[in-house]
XYZ file of C-alpha atoms in Angstrom:
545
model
C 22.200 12.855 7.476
C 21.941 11.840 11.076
C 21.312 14.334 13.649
C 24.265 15.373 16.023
C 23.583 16.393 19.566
C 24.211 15.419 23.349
C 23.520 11.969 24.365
C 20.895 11.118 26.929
C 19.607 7.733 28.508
C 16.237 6.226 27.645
C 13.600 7.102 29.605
C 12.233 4.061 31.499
C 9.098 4.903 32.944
C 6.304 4.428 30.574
C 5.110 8.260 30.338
C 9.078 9.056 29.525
C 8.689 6.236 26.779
C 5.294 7.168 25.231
C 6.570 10.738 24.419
C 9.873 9.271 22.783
C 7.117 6.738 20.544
C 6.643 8.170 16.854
C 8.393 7.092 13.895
C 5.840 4.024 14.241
C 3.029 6.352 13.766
C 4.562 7.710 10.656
C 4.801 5.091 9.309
C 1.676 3.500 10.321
C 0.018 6.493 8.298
C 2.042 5.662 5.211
C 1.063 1.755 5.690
C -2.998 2.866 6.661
C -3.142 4.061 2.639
C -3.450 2.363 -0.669
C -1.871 -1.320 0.549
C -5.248 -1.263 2.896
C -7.466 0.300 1.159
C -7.216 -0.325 -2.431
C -4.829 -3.614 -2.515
C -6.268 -5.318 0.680
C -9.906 -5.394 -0.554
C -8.719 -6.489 -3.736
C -7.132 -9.202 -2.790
C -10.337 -10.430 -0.555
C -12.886 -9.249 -3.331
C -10.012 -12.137 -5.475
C -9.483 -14.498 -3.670
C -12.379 -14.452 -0.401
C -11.139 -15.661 2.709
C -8.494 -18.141 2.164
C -5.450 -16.048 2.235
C -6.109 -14.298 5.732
C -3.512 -15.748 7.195
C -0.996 -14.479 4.289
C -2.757 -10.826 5.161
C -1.503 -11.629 8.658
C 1.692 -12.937 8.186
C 2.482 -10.431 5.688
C 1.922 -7.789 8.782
C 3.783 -9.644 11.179
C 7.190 -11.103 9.045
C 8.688 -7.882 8.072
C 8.815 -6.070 11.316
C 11.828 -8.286 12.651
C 13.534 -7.099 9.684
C 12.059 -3.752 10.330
C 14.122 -3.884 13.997
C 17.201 -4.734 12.376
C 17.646 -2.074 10.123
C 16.424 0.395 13.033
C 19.359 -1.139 15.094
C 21.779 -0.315 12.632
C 20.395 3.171 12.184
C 20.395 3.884 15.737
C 23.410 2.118 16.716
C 26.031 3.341 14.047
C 24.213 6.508 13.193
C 23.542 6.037 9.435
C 20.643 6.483 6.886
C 19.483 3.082 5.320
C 20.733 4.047 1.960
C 24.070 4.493 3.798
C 24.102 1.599 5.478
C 22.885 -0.252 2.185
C 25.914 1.202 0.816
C 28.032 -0.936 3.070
C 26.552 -3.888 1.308
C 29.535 -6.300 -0.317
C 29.290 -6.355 -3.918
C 29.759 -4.699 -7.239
C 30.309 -1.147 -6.589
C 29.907 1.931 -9.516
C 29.551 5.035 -7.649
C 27.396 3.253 -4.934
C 26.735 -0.480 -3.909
C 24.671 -2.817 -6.318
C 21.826 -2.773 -3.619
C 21.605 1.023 -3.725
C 21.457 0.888 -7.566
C 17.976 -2.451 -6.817
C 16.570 0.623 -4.439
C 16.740 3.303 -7.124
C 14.739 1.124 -9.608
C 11.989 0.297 -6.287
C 12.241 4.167 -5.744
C 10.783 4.832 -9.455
C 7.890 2.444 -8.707
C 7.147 4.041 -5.409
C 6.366 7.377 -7.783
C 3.997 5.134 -9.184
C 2.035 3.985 -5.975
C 2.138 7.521 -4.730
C 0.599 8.752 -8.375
C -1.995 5.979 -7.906
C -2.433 7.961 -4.617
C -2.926 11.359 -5.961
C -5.498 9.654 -8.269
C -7.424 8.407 -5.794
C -7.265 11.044 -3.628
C -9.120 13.493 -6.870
C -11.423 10.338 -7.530
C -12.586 10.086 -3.941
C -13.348 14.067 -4.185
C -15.322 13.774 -8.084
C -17.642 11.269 -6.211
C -18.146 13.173 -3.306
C -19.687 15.810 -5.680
C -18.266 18.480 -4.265
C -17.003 19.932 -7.618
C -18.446 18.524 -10.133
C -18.706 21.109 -12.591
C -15.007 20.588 -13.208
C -16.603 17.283 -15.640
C -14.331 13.990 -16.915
C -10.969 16.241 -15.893
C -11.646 16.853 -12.205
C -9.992 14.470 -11.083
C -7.044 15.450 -12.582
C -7.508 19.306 -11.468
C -7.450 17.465 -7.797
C -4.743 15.925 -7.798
C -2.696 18.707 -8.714
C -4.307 20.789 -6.412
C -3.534 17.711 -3.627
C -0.294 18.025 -5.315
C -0.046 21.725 -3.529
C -1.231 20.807 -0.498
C 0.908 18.491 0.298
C 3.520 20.700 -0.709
C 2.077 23.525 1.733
C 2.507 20.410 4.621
C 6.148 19.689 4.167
C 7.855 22.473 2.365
C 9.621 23.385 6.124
C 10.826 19.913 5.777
C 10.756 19.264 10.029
C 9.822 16.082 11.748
C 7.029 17.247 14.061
C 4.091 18.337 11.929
C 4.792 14.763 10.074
C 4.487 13.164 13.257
C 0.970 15.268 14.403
C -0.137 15.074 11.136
C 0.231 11.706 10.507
C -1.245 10.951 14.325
C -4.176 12.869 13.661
C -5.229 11.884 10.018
C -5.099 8.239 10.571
C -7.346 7.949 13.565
C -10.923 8.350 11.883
C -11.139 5.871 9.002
C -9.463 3.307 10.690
C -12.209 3.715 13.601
C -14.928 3.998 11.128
C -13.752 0.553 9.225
C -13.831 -1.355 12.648
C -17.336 0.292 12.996
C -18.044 -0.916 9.679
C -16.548 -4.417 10.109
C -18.586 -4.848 13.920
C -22.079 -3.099 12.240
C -21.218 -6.026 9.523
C -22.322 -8.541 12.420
C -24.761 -6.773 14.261
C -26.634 -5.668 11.574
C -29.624 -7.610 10.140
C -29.994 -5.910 7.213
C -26.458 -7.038 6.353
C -27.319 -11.082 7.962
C -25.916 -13.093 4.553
C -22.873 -11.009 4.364
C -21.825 -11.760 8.039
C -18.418 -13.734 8.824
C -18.812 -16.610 10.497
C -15.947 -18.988 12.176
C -16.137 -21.107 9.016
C -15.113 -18.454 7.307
C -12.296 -17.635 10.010
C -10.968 -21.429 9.369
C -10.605 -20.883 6.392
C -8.257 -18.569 6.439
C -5.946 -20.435 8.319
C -5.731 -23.303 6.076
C -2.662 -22.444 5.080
C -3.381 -23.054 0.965
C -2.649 -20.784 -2.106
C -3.867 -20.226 -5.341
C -2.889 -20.650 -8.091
C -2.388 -17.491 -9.652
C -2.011 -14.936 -6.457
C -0.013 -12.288 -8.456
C -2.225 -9.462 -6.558
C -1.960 -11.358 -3.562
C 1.598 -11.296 -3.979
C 1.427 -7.540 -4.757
C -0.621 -6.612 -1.704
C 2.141 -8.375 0.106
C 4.496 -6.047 -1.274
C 2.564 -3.019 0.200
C 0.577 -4.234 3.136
C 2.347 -3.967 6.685
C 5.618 -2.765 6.796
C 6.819 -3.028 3.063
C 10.056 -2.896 1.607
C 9.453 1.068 1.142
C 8.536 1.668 4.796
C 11.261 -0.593 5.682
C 13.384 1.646 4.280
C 11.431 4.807 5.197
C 11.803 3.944 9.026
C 15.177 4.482 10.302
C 14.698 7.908 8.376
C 12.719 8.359 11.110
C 14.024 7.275 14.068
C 17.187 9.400 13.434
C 14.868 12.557 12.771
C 13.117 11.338 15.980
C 16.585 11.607 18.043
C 17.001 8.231 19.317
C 20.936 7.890 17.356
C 21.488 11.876 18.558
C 20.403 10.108 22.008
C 22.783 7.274 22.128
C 25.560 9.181 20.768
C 28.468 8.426 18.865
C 30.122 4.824 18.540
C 32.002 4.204 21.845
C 32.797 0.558 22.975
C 32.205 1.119 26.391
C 29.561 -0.125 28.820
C 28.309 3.138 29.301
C 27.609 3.225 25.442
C 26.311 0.353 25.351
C 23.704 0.320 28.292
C 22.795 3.660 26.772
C 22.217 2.230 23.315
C 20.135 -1.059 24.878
C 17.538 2.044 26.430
C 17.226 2.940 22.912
C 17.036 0.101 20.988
C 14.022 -0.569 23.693
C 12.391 1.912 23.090
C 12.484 1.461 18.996
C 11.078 -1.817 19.548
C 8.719 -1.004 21.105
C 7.469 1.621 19.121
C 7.387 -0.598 16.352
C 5.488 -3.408 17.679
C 2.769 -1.215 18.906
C 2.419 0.621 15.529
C 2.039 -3.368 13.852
C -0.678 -4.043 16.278
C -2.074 -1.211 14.858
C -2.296 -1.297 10.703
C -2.046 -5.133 11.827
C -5.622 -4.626 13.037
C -6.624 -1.912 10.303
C -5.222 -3.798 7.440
C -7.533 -7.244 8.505
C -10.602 -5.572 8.888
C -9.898 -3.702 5.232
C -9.330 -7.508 4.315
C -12.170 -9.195 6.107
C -14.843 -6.312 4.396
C -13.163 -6.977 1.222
C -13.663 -10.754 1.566
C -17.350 -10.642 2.751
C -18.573 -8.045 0.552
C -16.568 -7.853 -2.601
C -15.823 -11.375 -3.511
C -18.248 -13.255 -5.011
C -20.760 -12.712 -8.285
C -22.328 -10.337 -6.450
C -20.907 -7.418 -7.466
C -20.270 -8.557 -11.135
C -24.409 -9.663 -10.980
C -24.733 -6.092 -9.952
C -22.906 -4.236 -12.928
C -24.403 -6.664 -15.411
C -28.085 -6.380 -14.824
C -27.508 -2.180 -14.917
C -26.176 -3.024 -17.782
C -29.697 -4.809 -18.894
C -31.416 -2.192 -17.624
C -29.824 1.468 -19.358
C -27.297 0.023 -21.761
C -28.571 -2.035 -23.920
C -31.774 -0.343 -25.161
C -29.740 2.213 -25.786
C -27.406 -0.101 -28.235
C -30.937 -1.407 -29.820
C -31.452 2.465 -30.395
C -28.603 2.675 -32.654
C -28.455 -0.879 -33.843
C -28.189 -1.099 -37.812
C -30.941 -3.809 -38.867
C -27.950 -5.731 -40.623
C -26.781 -6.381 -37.570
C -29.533 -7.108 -35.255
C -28.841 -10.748 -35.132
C -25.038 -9.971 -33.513
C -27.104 -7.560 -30.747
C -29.912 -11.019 -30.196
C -26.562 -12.754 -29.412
C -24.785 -10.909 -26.864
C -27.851 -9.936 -25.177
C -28.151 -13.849 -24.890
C -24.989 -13.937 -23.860
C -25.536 -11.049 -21.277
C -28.344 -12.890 -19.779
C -26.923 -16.239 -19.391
C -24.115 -14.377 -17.570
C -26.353 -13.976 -14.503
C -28.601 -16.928 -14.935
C -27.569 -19.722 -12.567
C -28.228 -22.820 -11.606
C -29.551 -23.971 -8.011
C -26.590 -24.754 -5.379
C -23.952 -23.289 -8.226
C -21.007 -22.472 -6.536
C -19.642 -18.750 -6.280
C -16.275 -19.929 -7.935
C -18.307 -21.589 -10.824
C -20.774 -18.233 -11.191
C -17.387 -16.111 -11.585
C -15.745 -17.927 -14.072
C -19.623 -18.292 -15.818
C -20.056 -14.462 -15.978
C -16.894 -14.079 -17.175
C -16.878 -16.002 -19.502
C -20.447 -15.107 -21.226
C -19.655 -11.591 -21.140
C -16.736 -11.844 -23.122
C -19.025 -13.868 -25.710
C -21.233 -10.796 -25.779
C -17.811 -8.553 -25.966
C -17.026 -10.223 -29.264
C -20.775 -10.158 -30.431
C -20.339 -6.269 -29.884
C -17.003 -5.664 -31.283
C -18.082 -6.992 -34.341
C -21.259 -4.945 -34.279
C -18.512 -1.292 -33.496
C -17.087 -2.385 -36.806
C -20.248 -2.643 -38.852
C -21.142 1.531 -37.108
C -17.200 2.074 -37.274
C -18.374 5.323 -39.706
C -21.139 6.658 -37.526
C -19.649 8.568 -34.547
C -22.938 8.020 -32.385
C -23.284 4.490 -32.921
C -19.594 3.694 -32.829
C -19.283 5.241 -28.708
C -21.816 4.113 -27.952
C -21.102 0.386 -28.520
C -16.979 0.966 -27.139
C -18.555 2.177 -23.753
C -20.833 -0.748 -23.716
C -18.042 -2.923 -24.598
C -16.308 -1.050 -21.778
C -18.470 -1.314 -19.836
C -18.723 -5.067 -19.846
C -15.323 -5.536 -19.506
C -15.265 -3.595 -16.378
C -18.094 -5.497 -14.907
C -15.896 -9.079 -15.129
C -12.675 -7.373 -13.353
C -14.144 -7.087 -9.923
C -12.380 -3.994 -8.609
C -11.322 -2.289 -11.493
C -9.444 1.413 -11.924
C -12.285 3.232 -13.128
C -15.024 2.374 -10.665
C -12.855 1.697 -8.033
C -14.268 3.867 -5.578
C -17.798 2.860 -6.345
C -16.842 -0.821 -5.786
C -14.300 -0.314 -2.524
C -17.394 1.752 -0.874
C -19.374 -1.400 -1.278
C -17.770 -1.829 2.042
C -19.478 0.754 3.992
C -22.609 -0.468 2.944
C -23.109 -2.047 6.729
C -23.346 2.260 7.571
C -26.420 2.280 5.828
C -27.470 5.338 3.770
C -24.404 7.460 5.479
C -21.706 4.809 4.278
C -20.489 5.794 0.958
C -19.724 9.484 2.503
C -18.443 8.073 5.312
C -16.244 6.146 3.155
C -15.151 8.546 0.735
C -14.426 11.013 3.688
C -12.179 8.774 5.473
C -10.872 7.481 1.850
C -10.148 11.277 1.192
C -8.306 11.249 4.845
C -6.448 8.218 4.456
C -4.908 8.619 0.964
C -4.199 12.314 1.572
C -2.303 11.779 4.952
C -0.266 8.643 3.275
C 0.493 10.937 0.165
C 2.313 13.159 2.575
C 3.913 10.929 5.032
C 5.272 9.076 2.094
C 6.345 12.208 0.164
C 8.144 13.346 3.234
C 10.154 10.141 3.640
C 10.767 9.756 -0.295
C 12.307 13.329 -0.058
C 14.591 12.095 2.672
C 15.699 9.470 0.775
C 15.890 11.877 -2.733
C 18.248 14.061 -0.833
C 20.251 11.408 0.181
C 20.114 9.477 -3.097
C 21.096 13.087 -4.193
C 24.352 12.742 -2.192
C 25.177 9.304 -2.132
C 25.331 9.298 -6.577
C 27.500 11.820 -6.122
C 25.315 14.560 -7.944
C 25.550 16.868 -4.656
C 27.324 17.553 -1.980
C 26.365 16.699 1.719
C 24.668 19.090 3.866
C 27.481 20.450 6.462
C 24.945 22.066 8.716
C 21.387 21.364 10.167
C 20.096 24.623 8.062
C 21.740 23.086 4.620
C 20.020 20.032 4.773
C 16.308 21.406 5.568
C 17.045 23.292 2.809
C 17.828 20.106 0.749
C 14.567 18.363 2.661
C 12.463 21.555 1.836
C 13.139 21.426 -2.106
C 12.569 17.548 -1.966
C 9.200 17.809 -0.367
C 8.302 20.035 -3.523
C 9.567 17.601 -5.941
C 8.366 14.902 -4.929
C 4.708 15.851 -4.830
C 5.234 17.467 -8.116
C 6.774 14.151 -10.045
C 3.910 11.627 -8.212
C 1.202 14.083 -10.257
C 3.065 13.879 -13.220
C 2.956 10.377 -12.853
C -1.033 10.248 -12.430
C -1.561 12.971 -15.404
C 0.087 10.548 -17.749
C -1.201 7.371 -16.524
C -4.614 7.805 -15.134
C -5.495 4.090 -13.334
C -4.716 4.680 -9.710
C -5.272 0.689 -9.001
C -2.854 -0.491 -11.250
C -0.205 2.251 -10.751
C -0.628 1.055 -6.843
C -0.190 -2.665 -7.479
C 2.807 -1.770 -10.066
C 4.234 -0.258 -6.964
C 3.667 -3.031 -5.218
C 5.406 -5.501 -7.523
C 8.269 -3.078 -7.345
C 8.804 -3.318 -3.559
C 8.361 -7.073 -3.430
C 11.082 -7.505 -5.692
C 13.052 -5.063 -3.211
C 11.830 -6.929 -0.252
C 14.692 -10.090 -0.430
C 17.514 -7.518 -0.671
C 16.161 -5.610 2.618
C 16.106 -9.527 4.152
C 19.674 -10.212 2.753
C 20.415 -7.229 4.162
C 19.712 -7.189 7.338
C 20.920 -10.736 7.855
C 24.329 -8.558 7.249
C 24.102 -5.978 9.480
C 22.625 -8.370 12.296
C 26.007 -10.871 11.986
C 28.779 -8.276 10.128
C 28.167 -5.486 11.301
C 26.361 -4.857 14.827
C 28.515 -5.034 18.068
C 28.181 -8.073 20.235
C 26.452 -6.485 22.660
C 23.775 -5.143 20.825
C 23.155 -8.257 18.805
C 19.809 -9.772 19.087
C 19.546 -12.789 21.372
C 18.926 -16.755 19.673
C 15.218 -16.667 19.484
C 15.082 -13.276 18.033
C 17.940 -14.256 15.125
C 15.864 -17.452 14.265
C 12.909 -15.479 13.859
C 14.794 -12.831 11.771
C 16.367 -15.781 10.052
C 12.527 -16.971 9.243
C 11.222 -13.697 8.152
C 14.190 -12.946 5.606
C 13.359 -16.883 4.187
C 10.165 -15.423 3.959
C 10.787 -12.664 2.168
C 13.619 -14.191 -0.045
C 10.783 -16.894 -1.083
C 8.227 -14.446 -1.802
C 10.659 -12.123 -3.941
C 11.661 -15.471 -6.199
C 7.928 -16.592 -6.456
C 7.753 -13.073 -8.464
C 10.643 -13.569 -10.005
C 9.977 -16.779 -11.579
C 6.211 -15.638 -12.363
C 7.875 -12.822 -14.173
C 9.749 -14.932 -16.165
C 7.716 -17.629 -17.299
């Protein structure tokens, strides 16, 4: 599906080269999204500082990789599902590897329905329709559903590219306001980071159980989605049209080096940027959401309006279960002096799911009174929610926690720029999916390949529409945005090795020898694709067992 055209030489003045930038930015929008906002938090709100530099690293290792399947997509003038058809290996219909991607491409629908669920939660708790009652947020996202739609249905590259410019710009600038107002402020003193905290995150340790860490790693930076997403782009940008087709002369060549330059480049500057976004989402995450504080929080309104309501409603056979998981409920938050945070976490976790059993038992007893009976499931709901930290029905209450170094204006300021970011990565990730449906489309054999420019944007134009259309369906039937995100997550990690493996190929098999990478850059590649591999086995073993 690569573009055809004359070939030109890379510009090398820097205003010739900014104007050729862009397929970073794309995919910088689809990165800025639910890896940074919903799985980055959580994995700070988890875990508190300790794993910054994995946040980091998890930025910085994929981009070689990144480069490498660029080069091939520039250089030989293929899509990545066509070059991952090159792959050795089993073969039916298409290579084993294309077969792993369709199985990461179902989970993507998944993240992106998480996405449309956030998007229509972020709008219910702005309040702007909230007449629409418990199924708003489902009206929303299948009226984000249409938007998006509207966006892409021409299926070009440019109003991506604007689009996703434009969109990102404002909540990335409002969570480094956030993140510098968390230091400056006074009001927000005990929540500021310190270089202790800094330290920490650089000493290199893991815990035990990191399965959203290791989830977050599958989304944050480039993951193995916009790995695959990117040399979509640079061939809709021009830069294989540019080089022109395969021809082993130097001419080629020095043509193709101008090119390669200028992909390179593009893609390091869009890491420095969701590099930059992604640890501030972490370092807010870390200092405001981890902790008892927000678990101290949920239980004491729960104190306050639940639980006279349960003594309401109460039958007197059962008072005595009630007596105990109020106890329960109050030793939750009743602490000891110098008791660490770790300690207080596992405490309230552990009392509350005394008082869950006290109250399960009581929902029994009431089982035939209607009133009585929901009442004591959403308290028991209620209480479970409270020990889960960032959970996927008060997730945007928890994640605005964030803002709260914006004072009064933070949670709108948060739920606007949530609103922005989600919706702009919905559609710059629905317009790459549909790039890679229609090839998918073409490559299993189930159509045949565009022959003209107008053929495919009409093949582009109907995958835009699906694509929205099948993430909603995904969100109507499963409504918890957070977990459909980190399920999406798991799904690219997984995918992540065979992008390494991959591009290991291409970078010794398959590339010409003048276009191959110099020493220092193959170690490095070698490094990130250990990396990977490691990470994708960890899963795979965790899986397992």
């Amino acid at each position: 599906m690569a573009t055809t055209g004359e070939p030109m030489d890379a510009p090398k003045d820097w205003r010739g080269i900014i104007r050729h930038l862009g397929p970073g930015l794309i995919i910088t929008a689809c990165i800025v999204g639910s890896g940074e906002l919903i799985a980055t938090p959580k994995v700070g709100a988890e875990y508190g500082f300790s794993l910054l530099w994995f946040i980091i690293a998890g930025c910085m290792i994929k981009v070689l990789v990144q480069v490498e399947l660029g080069r091939f997509a520039i250089s030989k003038g293929k899509t990545t599902l066509e070059a991952l058809d090159t792959v050795p290996g089993p073969r039916f219909i298409v290579s084993w590897v294309v077969w792993c991607w369709l199985l990461m491409f179902v989970g993507i629908l998944f993240q992106l329905g998480g996405i449309v669920g956030g998007v229509g939660k972020v709008v219910m708790e702005l309040g702007w329709i909230s007449e629409m009652g418990t199924s708003g947020s489902k009206i929303i996202s299948v009226l984000v559903s249409a938007g998006t739609i509207a966006i892409l249905a021409s299926g070009k590259y440019k109003p991506v590219e604007v689009f996703s410019t434009i969109m990102v710009v404002f909540f990335t600038l409002a969570t480094l306001f956030a993140l510098g107002s968390l230091q400056w402020s006074t009001e927000m003193k005990e929540f500021s980071i310190s270089w202790a905290d800094i330290k920490e995150g650089f000493r290199f340790s893991l815990p035990g159980d990191f399965s959203t860490a290791f989830a977050a790693f599958g989304i944050i930076g480039v993951g193995a989605s916009e790995l695959i997403y990117y040399p979509y782009w640079c061939l809709e940008k021009g830069y294989a049209k540019n080089v022109g087709t395969a021809n082993p002369t130097e001419v080629w060549y020095e043509r193709a080096k101008g090119w390669l330059k200028v992909m390179r480049l593009d893609a390091w500057l869009s890491m420095v940027v969701y590099t930059g976004a992604t640890v501030a989402f972490f370092l807010l995450g870390a200092a405001l959401l981890h902790g008892p504080d927000m678990a101290t929080e949920k239980v004491k309104a729960f104190q306050k309006n639940t639980l006279s309501t349960l003594a309401a409603v109460v039958p007197s056979d059962a008072n005595d279960t009630l007596v105990k998981a109020e106890q329960h409920v109050a030793a939750a938050v009743t602490f000891t002096e110098g008791q660490e945070d770790a300690n207080k976490t596992a405490q309230i976790k552990a009392e509350l799911m005394g008082a869950v059993t006290n109250l399960k038992a009581i929902q029994e007893v009431v089982a035939n009174d209607d009133n009585a009976s929901n009442a004591f499931v959403s308290a028991i709901k209620e209480l479970e929610l409270a020990s889960e930290g960032v959970s996927n029905e008060t997730m945007i209450a928890d994640l605005s926690k964030m803002y709260r170094p914006l004072g009064k204006a933070g949670l709108t300021i948060f739920l606007i720029g949530a609103f922005v970011v989600l919706f702009s990565t919905l559609v710059t990730a629905s317009a790459s999916n549909a790039r890679l449906l229609g090839d998918g489309l073409v490559l299993f054999q189930r159509i045949e390949k565009p022959k003209n420019d107008e053929a495919r944007a009409k093949l582009l134009s109907r995958c835009c529409i699906a694509i929205p259309v099948l993430c909603t369906l995904v969100y109507l039937s499963i409504p918890e945005p957070v977990t459909l995100v980190l399920l999406g997550g798991v799904a690219q990690a997984l995918m992540l090795p065979l992008l390494a493996i991959a591009a290991l190929y291409f970078r010794h098999k398959q590339t010409d020898k003048p276009l191959q990478p110099g020493t220092v850059w193959t170690a490095f590649l070698w490094l990130s694709a250990g990396a990977m591999v490691a990470v994708g086995l960890f899963q795979l073993y965790q899986k397992l067992s």
